[in-house]
Coordinates of C-alpha atoms in Angstrom, one line a residue:
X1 CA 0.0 0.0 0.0
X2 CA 1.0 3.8 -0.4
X3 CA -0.1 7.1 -0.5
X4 CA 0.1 9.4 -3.4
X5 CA -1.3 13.0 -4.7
X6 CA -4.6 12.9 -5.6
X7 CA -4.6 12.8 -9.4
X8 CA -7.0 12.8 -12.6
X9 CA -6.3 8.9 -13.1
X10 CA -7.5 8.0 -9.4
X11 CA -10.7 6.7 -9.8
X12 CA -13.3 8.2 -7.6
X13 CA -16.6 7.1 -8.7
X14 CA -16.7 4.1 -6.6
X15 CA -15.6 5.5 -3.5
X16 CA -18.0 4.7 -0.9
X17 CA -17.2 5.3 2.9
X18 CA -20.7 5.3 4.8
X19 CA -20.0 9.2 5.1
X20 CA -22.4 10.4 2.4
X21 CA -20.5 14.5 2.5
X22 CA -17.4 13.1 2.8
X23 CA -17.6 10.6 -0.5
X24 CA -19.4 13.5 -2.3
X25 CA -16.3 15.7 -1.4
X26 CA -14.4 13.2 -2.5
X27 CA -15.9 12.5 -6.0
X28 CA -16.5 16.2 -6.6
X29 CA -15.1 18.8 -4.8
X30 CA -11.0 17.5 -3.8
X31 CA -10.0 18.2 -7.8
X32 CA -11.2 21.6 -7.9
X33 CA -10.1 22.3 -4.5
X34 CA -6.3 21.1 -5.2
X35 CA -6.7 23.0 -8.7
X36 CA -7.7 26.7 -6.5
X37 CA -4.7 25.7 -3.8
X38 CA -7.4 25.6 -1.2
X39 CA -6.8 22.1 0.3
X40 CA -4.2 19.5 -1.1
X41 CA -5.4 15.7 -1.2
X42 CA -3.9 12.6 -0.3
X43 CA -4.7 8.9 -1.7
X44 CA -4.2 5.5 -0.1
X45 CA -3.9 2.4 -2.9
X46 CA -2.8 -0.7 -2.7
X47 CA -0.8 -0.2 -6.1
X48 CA 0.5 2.9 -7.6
X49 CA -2.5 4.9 -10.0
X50 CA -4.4 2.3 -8.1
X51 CA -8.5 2.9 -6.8
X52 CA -8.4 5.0 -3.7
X53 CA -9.3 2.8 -0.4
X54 CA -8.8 6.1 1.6
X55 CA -8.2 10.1 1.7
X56 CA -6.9 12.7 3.5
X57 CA -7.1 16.5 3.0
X58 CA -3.9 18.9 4.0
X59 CA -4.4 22.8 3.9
X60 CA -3.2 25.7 6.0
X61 CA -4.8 27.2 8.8
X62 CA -4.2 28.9 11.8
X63 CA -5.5 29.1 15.9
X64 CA -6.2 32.0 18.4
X65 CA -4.1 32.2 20.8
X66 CA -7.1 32.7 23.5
X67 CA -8.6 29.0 22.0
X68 CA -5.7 27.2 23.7
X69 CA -5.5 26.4 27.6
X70 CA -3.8 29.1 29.7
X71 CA -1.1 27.2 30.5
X72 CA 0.3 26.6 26.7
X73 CA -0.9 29.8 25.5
X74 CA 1.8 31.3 28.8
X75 CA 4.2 29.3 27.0
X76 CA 4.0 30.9 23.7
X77 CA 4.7 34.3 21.9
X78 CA 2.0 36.6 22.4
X79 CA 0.6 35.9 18.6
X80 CA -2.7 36.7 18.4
X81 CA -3.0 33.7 16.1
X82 CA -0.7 30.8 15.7
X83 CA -0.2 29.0 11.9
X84 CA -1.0 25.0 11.9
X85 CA -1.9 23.0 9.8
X86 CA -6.1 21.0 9.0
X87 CA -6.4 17.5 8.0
X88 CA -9.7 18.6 7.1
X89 CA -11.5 15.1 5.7
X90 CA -10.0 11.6 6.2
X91 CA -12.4 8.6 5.1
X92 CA -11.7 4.9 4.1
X93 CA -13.9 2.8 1.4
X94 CA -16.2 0.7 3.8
X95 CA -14.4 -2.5 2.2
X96 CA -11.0 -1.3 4.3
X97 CA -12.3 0.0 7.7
X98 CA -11.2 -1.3 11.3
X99 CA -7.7 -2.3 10.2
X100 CA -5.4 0.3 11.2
X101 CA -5.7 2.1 8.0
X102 CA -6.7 5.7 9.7
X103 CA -4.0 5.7 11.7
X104 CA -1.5 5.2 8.8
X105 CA -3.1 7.6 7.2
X106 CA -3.1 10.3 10.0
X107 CA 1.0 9.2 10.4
X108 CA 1.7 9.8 6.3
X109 CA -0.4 13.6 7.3
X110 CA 2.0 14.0 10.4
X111 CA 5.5 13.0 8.2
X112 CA 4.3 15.3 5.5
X113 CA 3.5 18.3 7.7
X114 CA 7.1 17.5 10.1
X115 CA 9.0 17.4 6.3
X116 CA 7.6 21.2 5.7
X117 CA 10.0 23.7 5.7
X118 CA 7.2 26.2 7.3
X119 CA 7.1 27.0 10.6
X120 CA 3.9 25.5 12.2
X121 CA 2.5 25.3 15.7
X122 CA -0.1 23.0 15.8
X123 CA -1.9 20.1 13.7
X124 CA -5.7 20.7 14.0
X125 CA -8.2 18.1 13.0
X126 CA -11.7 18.5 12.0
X127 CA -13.6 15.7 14.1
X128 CA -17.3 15.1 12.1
X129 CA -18.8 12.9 14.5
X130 CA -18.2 11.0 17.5
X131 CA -16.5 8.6 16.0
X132 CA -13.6 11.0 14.5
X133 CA -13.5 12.8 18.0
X134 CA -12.8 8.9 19.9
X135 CA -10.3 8.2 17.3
X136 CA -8.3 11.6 17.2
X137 CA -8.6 11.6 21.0
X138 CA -7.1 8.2 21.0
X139 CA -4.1 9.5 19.4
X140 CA -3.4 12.5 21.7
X141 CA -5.3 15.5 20.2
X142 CA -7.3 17.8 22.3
X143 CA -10.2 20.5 21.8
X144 CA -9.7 23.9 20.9
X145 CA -11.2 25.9 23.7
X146 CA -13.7 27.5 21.0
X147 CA -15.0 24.3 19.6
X148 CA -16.0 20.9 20.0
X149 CA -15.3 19.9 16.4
X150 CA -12.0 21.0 15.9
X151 CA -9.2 19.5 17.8
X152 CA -5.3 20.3 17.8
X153 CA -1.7 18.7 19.0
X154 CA 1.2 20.7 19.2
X155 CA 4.1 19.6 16.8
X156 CA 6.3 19.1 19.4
X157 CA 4.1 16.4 20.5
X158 CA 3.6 14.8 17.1
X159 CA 7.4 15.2 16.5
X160 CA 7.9 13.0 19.7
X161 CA 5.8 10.2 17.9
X162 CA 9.1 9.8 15.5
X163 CA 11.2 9.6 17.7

């Protein structure tokens, strides 16, 4: 298995995860989004060009400094916002869920934002549904203090997961 750019020979059509807007992003909206520089996508396959079994979105974002806990925020440069970086949409076809298979897909979205050459603080997910927000709690994130939905983890943190 790897993961790979999104590209015009990935075949989308018969994606199907159980998470009707997330498949319809998927089939319609991910090309036009990495054509605009909006959001950049990410493909797992079991061959190179192969179908798509899975997805992950990258773009740039950023965090108030007042939505993080007083005790980091004392840490940090008085920024009124901090740069980070959104997996905004991770899904996996039905046929390959509850094998791992999120989590290498969240660790290929933590190499690629470590490998970037721009400074970011934080890696913030957008959690759905309950079941996003039990698996990125599972792997260390938090909530921002402004929202339920979207959770964060410092870099330093995911750095120490490579280590």
């Amino acid at each position: 298995m790897q993961v790979e750019p999104l590209s015009d020979w990935h075949d989308r059509t018969s994606f199907v995860s159980g998470a009707d807007p997330l498949d319809r992003y998927f089939r319609t909206q991910a090309g036009q989004d990495i054509g605009k520089r909006v959001a950049s996508c990410f493909v797992l396959t079991e061959s190179e060009g192969g179908a798509p079994i899975g997805f992950y979105t990258l773009a740039a974002t950023s965090i108030a400094l007042a939505n993080l806990s007083p005790t980091l925020a004392k840490r940090l440069p008085r920024y009124p916002i901090l740069p980070a970086a959104l997996l905004g949409r991770l899904a996996l076809n039905n046929n390959y869920q509850r094998r791992g298979l999120g989590q290498l897909l969240l660790m290929d979205a933590f190499i690629r934002t470590l490998r970037s050459e721009i400074a970011i603080f934080a890696f913030v997910v957008n959690a759905k549904d309950n079941n996003a927000k039990n698996f990125y709690e599972a792997h260390g994130f938090v909530p921002l203090r402004a929202s339920s939905r979207y959770m964060f983890m410092p870099m330093s943190e995911v750095a120490k997961l490579f280590v």
